[in-house]
mmCIF file of C-alpha atoms in Angstrom:
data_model
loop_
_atom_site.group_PDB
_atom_site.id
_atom_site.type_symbol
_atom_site.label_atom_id
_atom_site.label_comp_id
_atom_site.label_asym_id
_atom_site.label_seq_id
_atom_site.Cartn_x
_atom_site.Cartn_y
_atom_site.Cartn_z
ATOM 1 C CA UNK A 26 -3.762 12.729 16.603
ATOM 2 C CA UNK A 27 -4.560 15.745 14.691
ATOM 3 C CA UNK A 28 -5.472 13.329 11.081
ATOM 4 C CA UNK A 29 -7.865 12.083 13.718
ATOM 5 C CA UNK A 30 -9.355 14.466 15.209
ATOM 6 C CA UNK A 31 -9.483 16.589 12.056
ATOM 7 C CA UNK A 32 -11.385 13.355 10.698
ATOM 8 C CA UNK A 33 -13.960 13.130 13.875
ATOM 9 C CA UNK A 34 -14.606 16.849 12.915
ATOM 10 C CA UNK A 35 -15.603 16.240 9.395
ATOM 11 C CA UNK A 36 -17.616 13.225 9.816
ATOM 12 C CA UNK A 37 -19.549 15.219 12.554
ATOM 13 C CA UNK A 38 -20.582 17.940 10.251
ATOM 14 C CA UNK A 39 -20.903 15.042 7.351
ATOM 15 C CA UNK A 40 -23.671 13.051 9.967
ATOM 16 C CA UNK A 41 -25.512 16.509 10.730
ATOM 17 C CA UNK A 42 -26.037 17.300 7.382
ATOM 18 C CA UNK A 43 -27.483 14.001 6.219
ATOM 19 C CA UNK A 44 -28.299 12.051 10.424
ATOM 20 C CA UNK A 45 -30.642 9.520 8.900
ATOM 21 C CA UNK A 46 -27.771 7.769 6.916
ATOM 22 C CA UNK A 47 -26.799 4.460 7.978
ATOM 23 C CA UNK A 48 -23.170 5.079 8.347
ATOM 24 C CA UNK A 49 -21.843 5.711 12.144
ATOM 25 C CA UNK A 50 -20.056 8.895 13.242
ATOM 26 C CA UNK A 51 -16.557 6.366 13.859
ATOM 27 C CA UNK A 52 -17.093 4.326 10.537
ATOM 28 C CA UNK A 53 -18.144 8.238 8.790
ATOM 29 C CA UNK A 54 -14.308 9.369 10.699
ATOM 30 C CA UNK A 55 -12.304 6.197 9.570
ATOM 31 C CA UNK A 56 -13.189 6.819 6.109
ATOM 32 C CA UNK A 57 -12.450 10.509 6.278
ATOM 33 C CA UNK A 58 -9.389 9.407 8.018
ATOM 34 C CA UNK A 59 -8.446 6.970 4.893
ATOM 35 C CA UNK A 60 -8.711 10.014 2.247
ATOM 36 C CA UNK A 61 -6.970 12.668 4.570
ATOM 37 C CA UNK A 62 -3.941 10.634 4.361
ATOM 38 C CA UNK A 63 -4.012 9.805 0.443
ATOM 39 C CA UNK A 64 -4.782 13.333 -0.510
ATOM 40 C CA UNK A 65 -1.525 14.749 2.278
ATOM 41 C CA UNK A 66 0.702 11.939 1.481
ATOM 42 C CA UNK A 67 -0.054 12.243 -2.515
ATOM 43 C CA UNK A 68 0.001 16.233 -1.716
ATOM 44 C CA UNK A 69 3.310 16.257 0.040
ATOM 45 C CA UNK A 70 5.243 13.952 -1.839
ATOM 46 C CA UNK A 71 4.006 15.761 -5.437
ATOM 47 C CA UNK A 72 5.047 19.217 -3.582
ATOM 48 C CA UNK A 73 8.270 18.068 -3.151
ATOM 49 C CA UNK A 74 8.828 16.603 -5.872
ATOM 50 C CA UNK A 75 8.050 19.811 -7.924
ATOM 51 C CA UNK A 76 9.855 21.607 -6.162
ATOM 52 C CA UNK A 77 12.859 19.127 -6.720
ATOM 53 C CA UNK A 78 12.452 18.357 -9.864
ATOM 54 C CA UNK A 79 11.909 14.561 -9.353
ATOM 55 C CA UNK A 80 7.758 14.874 -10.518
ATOM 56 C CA UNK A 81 7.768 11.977 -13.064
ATOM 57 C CA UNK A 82 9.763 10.232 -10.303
ATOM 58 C CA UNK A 83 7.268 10.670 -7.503
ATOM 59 C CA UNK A 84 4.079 10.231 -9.520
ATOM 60 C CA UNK A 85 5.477 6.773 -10.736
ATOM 61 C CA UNK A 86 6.345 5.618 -7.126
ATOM 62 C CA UNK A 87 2.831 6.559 -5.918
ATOM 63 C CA UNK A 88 0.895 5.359 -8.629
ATOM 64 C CA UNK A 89 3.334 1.823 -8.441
ATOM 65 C CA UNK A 90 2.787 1.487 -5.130
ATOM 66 C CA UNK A 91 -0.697 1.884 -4.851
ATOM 67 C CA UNK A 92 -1.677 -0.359 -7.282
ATOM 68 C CA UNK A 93 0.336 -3.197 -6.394
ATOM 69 C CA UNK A 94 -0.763 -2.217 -2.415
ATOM 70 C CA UNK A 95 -4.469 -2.780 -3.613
ATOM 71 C CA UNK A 96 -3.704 -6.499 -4.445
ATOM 72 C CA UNK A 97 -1.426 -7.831 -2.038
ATOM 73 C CA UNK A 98 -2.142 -5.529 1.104
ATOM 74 C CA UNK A 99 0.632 -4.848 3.382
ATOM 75 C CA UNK A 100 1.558 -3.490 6.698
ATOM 76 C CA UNK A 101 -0.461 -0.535 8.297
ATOM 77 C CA UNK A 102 1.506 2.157 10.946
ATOM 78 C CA UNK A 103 -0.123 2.930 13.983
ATOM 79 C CA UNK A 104 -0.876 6.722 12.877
ATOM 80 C CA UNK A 105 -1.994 8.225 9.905
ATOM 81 C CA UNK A 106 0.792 10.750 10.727
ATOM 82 C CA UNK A 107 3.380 8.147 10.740
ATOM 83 C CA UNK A 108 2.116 7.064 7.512
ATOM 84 C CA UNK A 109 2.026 10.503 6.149
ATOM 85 C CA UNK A 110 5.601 11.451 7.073
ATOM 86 C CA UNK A 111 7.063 7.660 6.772
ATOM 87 C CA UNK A 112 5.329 7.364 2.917
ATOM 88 C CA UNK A 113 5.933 11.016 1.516
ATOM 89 C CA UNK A 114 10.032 10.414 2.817
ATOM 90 C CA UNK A 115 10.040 6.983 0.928
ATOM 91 C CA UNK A 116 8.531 8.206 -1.929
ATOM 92 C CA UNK A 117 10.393 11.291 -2.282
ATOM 93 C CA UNK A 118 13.625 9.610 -1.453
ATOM 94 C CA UNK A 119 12.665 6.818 -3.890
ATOM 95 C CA UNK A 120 12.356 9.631 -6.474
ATOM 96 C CA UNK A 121 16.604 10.523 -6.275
ATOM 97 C CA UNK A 122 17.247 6.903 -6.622
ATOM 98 C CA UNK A 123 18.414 5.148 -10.012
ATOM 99 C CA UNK A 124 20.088 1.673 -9.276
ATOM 100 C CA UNK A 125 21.967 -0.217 -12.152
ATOM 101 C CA UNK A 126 20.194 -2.292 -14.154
ATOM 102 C CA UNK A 127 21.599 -5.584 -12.174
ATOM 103 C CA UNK A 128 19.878 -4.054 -8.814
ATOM 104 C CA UNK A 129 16.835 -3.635 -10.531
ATOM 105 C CA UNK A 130 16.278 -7.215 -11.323
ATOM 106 C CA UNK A 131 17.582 -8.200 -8.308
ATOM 107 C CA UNK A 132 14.963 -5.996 -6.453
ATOM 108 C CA UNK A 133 12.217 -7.360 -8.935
ATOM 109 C CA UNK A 134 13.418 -11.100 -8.106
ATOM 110 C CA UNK A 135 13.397 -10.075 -4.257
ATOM 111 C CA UNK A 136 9.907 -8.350 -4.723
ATOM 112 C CA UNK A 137 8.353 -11.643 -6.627
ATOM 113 C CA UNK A 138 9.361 -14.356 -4.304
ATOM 114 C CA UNK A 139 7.953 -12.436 -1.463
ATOM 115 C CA UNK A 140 4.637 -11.552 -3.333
ATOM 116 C CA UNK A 141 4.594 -15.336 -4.187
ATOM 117 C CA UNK A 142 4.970 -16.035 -0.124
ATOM 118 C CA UNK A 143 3.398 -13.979 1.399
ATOM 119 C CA UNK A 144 0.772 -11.711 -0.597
ATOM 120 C CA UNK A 145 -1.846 -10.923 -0.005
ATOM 121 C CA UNK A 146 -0.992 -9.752 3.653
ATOM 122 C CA UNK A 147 -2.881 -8.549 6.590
ATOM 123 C CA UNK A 148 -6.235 -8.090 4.362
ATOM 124 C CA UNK A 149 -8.582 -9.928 6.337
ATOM 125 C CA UNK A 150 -10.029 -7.244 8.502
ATOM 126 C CA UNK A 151 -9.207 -4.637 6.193
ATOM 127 C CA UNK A 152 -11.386 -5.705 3.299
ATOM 128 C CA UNK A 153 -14.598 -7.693 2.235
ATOM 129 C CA UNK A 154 -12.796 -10.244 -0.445
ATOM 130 C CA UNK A 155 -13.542 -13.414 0.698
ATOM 131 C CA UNK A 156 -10.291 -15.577 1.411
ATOM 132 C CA UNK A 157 -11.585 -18.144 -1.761
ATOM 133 C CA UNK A 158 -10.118 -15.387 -3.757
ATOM 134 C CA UNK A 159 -6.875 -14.965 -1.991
ATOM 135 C CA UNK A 160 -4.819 -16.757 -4.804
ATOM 136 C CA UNK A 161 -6.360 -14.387 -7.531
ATOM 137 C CA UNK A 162 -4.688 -11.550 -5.329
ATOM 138 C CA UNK A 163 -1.957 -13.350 -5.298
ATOM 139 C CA UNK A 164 -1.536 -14.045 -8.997
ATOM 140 C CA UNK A 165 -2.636 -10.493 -9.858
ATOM 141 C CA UNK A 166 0.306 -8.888 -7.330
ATOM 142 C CA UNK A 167 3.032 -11.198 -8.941
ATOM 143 C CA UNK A 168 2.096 -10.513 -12.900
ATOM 144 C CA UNK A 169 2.438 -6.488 -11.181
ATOM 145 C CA UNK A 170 5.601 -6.848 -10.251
ATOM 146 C CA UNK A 171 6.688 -9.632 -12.997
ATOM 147 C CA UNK A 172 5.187 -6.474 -15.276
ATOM 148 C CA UNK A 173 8.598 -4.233 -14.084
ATOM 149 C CA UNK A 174 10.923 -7.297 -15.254
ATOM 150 C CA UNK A 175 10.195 -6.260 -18.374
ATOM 151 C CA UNK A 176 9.959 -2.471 -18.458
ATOM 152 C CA UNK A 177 12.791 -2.875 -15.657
ATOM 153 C CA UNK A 178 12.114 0.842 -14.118
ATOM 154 C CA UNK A 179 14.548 1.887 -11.256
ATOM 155 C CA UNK A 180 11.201 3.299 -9.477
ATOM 156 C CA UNK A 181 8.911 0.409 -9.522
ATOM 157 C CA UNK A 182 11.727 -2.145 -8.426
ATOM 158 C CA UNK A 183 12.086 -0.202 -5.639
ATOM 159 C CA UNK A 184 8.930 0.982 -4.085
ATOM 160 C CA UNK A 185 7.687 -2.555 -5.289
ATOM 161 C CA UNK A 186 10.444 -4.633 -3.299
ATOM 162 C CA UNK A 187 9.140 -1.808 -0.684
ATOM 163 C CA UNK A 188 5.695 -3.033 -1.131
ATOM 164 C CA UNK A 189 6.838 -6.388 -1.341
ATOM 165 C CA UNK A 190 8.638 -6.377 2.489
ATOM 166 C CA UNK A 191 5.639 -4.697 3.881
ATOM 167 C CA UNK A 192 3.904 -7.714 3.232
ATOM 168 C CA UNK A 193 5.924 -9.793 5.703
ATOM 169 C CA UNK A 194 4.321 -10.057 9.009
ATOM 170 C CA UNK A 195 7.446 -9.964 11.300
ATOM 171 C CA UNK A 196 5.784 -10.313 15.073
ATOM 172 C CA UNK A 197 2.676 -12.239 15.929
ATOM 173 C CA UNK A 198 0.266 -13.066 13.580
ATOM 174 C CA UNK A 199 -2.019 -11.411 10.929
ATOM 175 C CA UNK A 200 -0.736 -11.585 7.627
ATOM 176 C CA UNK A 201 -2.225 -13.904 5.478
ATOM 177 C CA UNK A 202 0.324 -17.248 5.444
ATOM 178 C CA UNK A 203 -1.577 -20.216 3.814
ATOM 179 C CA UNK A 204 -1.634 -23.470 5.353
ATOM 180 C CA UNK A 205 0.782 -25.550 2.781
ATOM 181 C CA UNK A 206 -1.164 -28.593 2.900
ATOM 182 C CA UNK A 207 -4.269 -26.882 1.885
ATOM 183 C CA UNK A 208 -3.123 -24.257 -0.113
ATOM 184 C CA UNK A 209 -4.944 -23.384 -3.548
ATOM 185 C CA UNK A 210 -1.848 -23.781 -6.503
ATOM 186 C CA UNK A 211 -0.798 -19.990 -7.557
ATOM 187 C CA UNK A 212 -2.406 -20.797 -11.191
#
């Protein structure tokens, strides 16, 4: 509650310094909201990671993540707190780990058969791409992760397979899950 509130506070003094813009006060919040959490969780984890020694580590895992996040989407918490303290303790956890070479490719063959199922994932509210260009996203967040089978990095196989299980919608519905019959071929 406090990202939030913090947020409402800042888009106040954002819509009385410029009231004639077209933005609302809770659309002006939710975007304060969205960078609040980036800059803490990026923040946080970095801080950490200094102070552990793990930087390269940390600034891989975030960077990774992100970008493979912006093309296949992927499950949201509740609170931007959760997502604060739930993302900086991946990330910096992420940033001890170094797997053998055989879990690495077994974490980049987990990560690309669910990016090839079920990417992109619980986009459709969140963003203005037009589902026509779904199977782009798709292609895109499988050449990502395809990308680490090469380099084979302990950090990327695992915050992608991360990534990669965030994209499975496991109650209800919401994630993007093309109908098979009508489904546009991944190439």
């Amino acid at each position: 509650m406090l990202l939030e509130e913090t947020a409402k506070r800042i888009a106040e003094r954002i819509k009385r310094q410029v009231p004639d813009h077209k933005s609302t006060l809770p659309v002006l919040a939710h975007a304060v909201a969205i960078v609040l959490n980036v800059v803490l969780i990026v923040s946080l984890t970095m801080l950490i990671a200094w102070l552990t020694g793990n930087t390269g580590q940390a600034a891989l895992s975030l960077i990774g993540f992100a970008v493979l996040r912006q093309f296949s989407g992927g499950m949201h918490l509740k609170s931007g707190a959760a997502c604060i303290a739930v993302t900086t303790g991946l990330f910096t956890l992420v940033s001890f780990l170094e797997p053998g070479l055989l879990y690495i490719q077994l974490l980049n063959l987990a990560s690309l058969l669910l990016v090839i199922r079920f990417a992109p994932s619980r986009i459709k509210d969140q963003s203005r791409i037009s589902s026509v260009h779904y199977p782009k996203l798709r292609l895109i967040s499988c050449l990502i992760v395809a990308v680490n089978i090469v380099i084979q990095s302990p950090t990327l196989a695992i915050v992608f397979f991360i990534q990669a299980v965030s994209l499975v919608h496991w109650r209800g519905g919401g994630s993007y899950v093309p109908d098979r019959q009508s489904e546009t071929p991944l190439l």
